[in-house]
Short mmCIF file of C-alpha atoms and ligand atoms in Angstrom, two decimals:
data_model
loop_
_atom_site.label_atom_id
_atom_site.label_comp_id
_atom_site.label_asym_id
_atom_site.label_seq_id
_atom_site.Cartn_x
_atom_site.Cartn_y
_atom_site.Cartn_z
CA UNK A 1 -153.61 7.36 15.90
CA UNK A 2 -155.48 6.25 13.12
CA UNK A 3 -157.04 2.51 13.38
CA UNK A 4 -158.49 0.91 10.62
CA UNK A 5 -162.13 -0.54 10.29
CA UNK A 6 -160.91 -3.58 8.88
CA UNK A 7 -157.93 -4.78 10.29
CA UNK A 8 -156.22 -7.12 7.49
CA UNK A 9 -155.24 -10.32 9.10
CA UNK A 10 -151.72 -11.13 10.63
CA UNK A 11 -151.31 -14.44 9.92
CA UNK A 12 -150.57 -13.81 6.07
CA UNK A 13 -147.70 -11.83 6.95
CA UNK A 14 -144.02 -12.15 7.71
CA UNK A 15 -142.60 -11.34 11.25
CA UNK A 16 -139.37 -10.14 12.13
CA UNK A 17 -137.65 -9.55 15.53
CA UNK A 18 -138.97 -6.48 17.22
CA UNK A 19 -136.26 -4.05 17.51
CA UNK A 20 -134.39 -3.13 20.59
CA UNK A 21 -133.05 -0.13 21.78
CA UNK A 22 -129.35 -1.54 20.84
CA UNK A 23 -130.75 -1.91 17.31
CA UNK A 24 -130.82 2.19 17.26
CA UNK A 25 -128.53 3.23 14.18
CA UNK A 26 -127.50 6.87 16.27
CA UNK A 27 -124.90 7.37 13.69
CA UNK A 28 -126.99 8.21 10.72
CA UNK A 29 -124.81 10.74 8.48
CA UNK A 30 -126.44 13.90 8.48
CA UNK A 31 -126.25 16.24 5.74
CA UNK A 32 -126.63 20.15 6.05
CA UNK A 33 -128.14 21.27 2.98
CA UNK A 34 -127.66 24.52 3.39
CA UNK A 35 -123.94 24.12 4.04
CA UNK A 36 -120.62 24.14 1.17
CA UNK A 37 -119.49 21.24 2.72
CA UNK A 38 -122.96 19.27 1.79
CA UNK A 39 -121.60 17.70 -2.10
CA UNK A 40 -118.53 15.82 0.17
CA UNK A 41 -120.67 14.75 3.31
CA UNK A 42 -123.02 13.07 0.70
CA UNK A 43 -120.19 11.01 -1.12
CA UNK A 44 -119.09 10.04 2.01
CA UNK A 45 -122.26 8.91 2.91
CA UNK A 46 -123.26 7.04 -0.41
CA UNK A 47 -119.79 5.30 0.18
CA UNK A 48 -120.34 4.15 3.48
CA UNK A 49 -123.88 3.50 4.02
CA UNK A 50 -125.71 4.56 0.77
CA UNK A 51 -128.22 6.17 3.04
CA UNK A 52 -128.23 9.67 5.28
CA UNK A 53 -130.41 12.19 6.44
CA UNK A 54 -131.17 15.45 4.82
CA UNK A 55 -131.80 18.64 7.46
CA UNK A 56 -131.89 22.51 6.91
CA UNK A 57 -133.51 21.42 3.03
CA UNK A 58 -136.11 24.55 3.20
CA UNK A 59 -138.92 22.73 2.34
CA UNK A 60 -141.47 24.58 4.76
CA UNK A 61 -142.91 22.15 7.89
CA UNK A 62 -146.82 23.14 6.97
CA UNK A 63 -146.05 21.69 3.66
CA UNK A 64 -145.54 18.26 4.74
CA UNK A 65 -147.89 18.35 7.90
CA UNK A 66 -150.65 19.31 5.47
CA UNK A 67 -149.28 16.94 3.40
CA UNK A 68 -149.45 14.57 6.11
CA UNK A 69 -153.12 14.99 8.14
CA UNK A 70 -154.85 14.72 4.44
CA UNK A 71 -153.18 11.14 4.07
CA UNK A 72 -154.13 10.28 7.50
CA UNK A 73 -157.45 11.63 6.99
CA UNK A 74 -157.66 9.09 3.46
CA UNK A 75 -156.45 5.99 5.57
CA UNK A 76 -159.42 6.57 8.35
CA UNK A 77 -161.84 6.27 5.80
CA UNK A 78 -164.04 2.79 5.79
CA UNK A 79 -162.27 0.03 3.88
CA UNK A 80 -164.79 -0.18 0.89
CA UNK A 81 -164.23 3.51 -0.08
CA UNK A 82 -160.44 3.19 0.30
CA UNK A 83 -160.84 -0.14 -1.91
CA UNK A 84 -162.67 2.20 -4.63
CA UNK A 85 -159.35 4.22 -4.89
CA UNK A 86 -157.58 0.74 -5.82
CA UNK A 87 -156.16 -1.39 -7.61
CA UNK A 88 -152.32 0.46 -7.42
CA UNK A 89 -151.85 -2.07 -10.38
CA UNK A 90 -151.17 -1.05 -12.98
CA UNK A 91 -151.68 2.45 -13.21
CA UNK A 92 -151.37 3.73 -9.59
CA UNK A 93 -153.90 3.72 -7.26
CA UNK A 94 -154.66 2.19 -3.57
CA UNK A 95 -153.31 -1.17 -2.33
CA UNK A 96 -153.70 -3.37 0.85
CA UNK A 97 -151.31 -5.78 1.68
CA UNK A 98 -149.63 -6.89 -1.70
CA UNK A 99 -147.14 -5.59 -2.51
CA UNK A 100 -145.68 -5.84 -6.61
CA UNK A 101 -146.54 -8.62 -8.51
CA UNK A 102 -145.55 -12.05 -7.15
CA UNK A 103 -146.72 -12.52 -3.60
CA UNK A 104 -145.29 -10.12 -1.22
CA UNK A 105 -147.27 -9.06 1.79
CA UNK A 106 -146.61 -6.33 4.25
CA UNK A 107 -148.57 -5.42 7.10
CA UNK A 108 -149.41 -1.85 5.32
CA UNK A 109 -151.78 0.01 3.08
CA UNK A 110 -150.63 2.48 0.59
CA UNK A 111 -150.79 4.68 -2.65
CA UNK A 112 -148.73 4.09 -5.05
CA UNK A 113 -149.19 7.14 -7.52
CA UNK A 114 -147.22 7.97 -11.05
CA UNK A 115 -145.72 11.52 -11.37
CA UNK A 116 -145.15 13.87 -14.44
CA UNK A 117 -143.03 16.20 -14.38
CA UNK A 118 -143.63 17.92 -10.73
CA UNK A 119 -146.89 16.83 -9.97
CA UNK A 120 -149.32 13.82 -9.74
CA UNK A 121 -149.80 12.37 -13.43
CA UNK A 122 -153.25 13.47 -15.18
CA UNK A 123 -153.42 9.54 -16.03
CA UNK A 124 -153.65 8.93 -12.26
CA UNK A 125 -157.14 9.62 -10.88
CA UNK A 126 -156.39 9.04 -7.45
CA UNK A 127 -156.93 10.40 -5.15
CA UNK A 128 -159.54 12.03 -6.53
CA UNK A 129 -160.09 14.39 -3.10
CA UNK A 130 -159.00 17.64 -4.73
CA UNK A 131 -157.62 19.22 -0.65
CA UNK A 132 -155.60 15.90 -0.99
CA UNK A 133 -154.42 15.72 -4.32
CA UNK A 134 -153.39 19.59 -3.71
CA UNK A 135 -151.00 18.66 -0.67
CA UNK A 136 -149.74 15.76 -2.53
CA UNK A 137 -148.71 17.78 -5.29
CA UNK A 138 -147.48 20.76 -3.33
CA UNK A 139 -145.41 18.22 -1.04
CA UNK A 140 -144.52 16.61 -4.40
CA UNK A 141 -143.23 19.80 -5.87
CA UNK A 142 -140.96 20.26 -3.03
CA UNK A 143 -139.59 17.26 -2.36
CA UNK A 144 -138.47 17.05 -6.15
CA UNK A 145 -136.27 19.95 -5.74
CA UNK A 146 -134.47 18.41 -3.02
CA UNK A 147 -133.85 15.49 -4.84
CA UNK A 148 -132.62 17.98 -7.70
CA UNK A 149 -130.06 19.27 -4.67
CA UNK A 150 -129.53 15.96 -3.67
CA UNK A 151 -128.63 15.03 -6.97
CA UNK A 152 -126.54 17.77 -7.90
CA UNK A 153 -124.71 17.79 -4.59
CA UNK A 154 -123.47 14.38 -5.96
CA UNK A 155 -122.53 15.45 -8.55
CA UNK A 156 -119.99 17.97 -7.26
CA UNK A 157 -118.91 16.08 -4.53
CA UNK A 158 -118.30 13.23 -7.21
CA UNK A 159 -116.13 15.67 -9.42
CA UNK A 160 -118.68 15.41 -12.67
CA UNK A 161 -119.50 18.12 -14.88
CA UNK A 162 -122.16 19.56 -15.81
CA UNK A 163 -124.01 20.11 -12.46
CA UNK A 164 -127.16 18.56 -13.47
CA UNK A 165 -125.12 15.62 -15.19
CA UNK A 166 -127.32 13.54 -12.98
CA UNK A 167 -130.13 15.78 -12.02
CA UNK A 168 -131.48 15.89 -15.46
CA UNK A 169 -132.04 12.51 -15.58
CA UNK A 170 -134.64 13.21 -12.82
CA UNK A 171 -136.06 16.63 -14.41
CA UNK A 172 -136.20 16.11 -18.13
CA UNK A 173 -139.41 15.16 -20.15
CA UNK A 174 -140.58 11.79 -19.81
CA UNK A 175 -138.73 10.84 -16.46
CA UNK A 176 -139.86 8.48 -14.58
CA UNK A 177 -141.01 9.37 -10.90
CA UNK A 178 -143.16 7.38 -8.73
CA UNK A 179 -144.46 8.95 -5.41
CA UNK A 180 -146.16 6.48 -2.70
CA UNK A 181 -147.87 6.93 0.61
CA UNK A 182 -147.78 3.98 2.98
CA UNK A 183 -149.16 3.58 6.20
CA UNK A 184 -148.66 1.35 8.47
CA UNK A 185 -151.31 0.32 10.61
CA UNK A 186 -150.25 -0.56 14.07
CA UNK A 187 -150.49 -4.22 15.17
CA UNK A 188 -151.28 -5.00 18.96
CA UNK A 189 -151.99 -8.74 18.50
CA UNK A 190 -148.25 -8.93 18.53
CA UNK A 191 -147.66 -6.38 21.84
CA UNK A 192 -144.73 -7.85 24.23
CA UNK A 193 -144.50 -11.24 22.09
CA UNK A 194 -141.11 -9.77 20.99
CA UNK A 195 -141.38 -10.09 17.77
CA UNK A 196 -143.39 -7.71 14.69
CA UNK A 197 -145.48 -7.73 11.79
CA UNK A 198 -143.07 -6.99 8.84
CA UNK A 199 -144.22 -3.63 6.96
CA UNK A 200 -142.18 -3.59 3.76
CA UNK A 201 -140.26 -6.49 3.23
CA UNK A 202 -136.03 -5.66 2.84
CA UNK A 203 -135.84 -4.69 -0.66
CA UNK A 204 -133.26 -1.69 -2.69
CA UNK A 205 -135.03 0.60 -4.71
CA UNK A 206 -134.45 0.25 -8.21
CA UNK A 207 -134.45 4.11 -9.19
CA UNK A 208 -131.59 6.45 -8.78
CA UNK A 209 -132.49 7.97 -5.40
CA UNK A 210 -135.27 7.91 -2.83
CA UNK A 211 -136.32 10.56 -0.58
CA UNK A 212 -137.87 10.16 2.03
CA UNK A 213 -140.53 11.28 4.84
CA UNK A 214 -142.19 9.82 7.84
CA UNK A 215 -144.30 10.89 10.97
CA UNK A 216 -142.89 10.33 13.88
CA UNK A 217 -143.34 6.73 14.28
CA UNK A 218 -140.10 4.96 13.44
CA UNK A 219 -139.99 1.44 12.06
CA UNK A 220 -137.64 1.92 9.20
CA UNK A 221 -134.52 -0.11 9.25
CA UNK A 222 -131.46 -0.31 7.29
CA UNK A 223 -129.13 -3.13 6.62
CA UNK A 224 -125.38 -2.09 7.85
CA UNK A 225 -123.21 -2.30 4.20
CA UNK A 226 -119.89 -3.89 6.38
CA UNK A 227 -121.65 -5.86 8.56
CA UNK A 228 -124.05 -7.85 6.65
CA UNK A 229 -127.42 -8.88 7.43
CA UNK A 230 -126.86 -6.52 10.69
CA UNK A 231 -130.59 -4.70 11.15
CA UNK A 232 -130.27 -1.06 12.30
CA UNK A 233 -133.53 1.27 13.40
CA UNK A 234 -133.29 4.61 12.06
CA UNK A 235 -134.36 7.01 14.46
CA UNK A 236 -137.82 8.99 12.76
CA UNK A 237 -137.51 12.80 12.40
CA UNK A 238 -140.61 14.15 11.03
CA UNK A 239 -138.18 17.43 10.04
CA UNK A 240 -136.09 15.65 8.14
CA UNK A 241 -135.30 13.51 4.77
CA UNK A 242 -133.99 10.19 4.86
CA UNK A 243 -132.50 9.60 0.98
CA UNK A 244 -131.43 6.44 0.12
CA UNK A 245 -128.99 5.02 -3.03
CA UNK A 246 -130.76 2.89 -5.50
CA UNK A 247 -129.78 0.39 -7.62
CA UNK A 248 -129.35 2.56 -10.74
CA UNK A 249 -127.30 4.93 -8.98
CA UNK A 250 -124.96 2.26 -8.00
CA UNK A 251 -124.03 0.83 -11.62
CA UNK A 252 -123.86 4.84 -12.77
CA UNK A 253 -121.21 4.53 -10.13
CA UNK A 254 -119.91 1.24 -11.27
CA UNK A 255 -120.27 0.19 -7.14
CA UNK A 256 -118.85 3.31 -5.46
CA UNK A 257 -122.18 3.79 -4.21
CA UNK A 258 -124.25 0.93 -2.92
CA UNK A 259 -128.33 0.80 -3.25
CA UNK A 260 -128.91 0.20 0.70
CA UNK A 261 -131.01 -2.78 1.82
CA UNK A 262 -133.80 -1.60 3.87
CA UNK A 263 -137.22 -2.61 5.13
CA UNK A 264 -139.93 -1.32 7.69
CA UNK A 265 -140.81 -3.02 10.95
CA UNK A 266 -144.24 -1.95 12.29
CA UNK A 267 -145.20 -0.74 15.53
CA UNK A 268 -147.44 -2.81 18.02
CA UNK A 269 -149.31 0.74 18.81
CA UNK A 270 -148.20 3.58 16.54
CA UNK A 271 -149.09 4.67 13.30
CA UNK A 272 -146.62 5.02 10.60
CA UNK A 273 -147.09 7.09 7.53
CA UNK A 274 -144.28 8.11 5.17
CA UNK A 275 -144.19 9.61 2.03
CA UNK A 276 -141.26 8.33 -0.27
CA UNK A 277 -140.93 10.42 -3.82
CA UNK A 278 -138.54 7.48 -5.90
CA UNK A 279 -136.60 9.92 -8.80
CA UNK A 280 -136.22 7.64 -11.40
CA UNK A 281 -134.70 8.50 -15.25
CA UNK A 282 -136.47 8.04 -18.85
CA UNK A 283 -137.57 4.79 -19.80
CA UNK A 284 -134.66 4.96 -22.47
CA UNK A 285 -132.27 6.42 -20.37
CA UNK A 286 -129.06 3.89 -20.38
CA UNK A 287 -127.42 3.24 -17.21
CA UNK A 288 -123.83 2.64 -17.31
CA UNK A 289 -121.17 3.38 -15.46
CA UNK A 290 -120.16 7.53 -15.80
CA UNK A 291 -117.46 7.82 -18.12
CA UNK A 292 -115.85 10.25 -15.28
CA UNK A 293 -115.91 7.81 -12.69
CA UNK A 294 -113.95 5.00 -14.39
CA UNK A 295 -110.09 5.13 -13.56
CA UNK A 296 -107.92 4.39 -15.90
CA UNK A 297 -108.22 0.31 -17.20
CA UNK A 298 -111.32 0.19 -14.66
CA UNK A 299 -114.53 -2.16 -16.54
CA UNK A 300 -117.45 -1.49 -15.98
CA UNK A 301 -119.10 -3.82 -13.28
CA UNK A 302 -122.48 -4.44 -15.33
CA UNK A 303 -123.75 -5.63 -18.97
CA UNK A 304 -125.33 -2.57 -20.81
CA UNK A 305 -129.28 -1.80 -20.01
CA UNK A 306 -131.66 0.89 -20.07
CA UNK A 307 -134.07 2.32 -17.51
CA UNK A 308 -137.08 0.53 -18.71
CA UNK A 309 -135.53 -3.21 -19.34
CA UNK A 310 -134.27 -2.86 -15.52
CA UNK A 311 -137.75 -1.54 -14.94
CA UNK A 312 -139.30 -4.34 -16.28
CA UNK A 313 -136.98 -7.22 -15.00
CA UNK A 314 -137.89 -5.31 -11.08
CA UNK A 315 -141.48 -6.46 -11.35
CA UNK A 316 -140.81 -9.92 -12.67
CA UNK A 317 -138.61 -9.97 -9.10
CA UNK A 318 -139.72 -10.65 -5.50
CA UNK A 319 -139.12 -8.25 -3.12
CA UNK A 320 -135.86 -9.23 -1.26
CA UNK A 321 -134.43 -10.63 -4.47
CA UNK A 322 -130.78 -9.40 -5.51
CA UNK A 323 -132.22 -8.03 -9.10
CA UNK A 324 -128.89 -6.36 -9.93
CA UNK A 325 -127.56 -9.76 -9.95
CA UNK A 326 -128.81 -10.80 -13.33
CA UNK A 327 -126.98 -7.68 -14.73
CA UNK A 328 -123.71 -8.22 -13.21
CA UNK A 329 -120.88 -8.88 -15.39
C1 GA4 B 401 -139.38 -0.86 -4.43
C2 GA4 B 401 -139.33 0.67 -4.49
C3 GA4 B 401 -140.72 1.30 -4.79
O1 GA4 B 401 -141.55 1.22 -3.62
C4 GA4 B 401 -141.42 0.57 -5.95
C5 GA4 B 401 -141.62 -0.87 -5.52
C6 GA4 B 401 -142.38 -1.79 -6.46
C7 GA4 B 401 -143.86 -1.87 -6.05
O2 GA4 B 401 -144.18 -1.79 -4.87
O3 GA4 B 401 -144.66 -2.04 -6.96
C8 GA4 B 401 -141.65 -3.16 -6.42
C9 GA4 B 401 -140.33 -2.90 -5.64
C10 GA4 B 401 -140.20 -1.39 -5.60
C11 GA4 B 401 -139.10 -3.56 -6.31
C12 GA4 B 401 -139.37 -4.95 -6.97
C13 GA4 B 401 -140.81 -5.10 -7.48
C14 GA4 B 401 -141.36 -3.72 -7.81
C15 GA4 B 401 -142.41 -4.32 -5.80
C16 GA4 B 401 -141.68 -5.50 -6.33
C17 GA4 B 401 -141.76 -6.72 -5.82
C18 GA4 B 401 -142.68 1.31 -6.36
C19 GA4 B 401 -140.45 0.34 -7.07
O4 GA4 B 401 -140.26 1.07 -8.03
O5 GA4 B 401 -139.75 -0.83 -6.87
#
């Protein structure tokens, strides 16, 4: 367990119900990598749920605990040297609390780190711990190429050619990746009060996908697509990926696939850590509905923008805020 020296306050942050065991989403899809049937179990999962879990992806297990026991080893440091590594604003870098730009407030501390191509961006000088900075990268390295599967799993089981149609988005020059650590501290002021300190407020990503990784403290929740506001606990598997849809993967499919709501509860004893690699396109790339995907007479959903105007209308957002909305048709 790693506890903090300086435990931020509660009281700045929101609280949400503490999950139950009938909150327990057992149905996640699950996605064999390895398998041929992998491109059509992903559709199927984008469609439903725009969320599943990725198993049998080869990325080796001492990889991501190594990975892992540096980041915990960064968070057990005393809060003035974490604060050194900080702000995450605007060029990446260590953050408490705040989250974006406007006021949100999680009961977490994090890295929030640019990527170049496979590995932590040159411009970024944290963490400056070369042991970490190595795992990150390796972990980094591998998790990109199963976002590259990910991706090009879609696109099969989506019927677009060529393979990479959407994969190069994510792997050529000047893409724009963003790789974060959080952890979430666990908060026993709030033990048996039945409710919990709220670690990421529910949000969509903006990017195309999100990967995911987490110890094995769960707390991550997803918002059920059919039934609404309906909060569901994802159970943690430290073996796995979790990938979720984002909200540029949705207008590429004018809607077939939905960005999933989600948001992290924290745990009144447990540490959380995850690791989330976001696989976001050029700056200039446009997003629009694929050309392939549009039946015959079918509109596109959304007005016409590119990668860095959605980019930059995300951070004038808060959090929970719908921020396709404004680009709805
Ligand atoms: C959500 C997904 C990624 O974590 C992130 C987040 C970003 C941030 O933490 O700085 C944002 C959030 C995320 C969406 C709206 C804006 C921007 C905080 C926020 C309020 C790094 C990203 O790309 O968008």
């Amino acid at each position: 367990m790693v506890v903090l020296a300086n435990p931020p306050a509660v009281d700045q942050i929101p609280l949400l119900r503490s999950p139950g065991p009938t909150d327990t989403f057992a149905a996640v899809p699950v996605v064999d990598l390895s398998i041929p049937g992998a491109a059509r179990a992903i559709v199927d999962a984008c469609e439903r749920f725009g969320f599943f879990k990725v198993v049998n992806h080869g990325v080796d297990t001492g990889t991501m605990d190594r990975a892992e026991s540096e980041a915990v080893e960064f968070f057990a440091q005393a809060q003035p040297v974490k604060d050194r590594a900080g702000p995450a604003y605007p060029s990446g870098g260590y953050g408490s609390k705040r989250i974006g730009l406007n006021g949100d407030m999680g009961w977490l501390e994090y890295l929030l780190l640019a990527v170049h191509n496979a590995s932590i961006s040159d411009s970024c000088a944290v963490p400056s711990n070369a042991a970490f900075r190595a795992a990150l990268n390796e972990y980094i390295a591998a998790v990109r190429k199963v976002a590259v599967r990910v991706l090009e799993a879609m696109a099969e089981g989506l019927g677009i050619a060529p393979v990479d149609a959407l994969s190069a988005m994510v792997t050529e020059q000047g893409s724009d990746q963003v790789f974060r650590v959080n952890h979430y501290p666990p908060c026993p002021a709030l033990q048996g009060l039945g409710c919990s300190a709220t670690g990421f407020g529910e949000h969509t990503d903006p990017q195309l996908i999100s990967v995911l990784r987490s110890n094995g403290t769960s707390g991550l929740q997803i918002a059920l697509r059919d039934d609404g506001a309906q909060w569901m606990s994802v159970p943690s598997d430290r073996n796995a990926f979790f990938v979720n849809v984002g909200d540029s993967l949705q207008v590429l499919t004018n809607g077939r696939f939905k960005s999933v709501k989600h948001r992290v509860v924290t745990n009144s004893l447990k540490s959380r850590v995850s690791f989330i690699y976001f696989a976001g396109p050029p700056l200039a790339q446009r997003i629009a509905p694929l050309p392939e995907l549009l039946r015959e007479g079918e509109e596109s959903l959304y007005k016409e923008f590119t990668w860095g105007e959605y980019k930059k209308a995300a951070y004038k957002t808060r959090l929970g805020d719908n921020r396709l909305a404004q680009f709805e048709k």
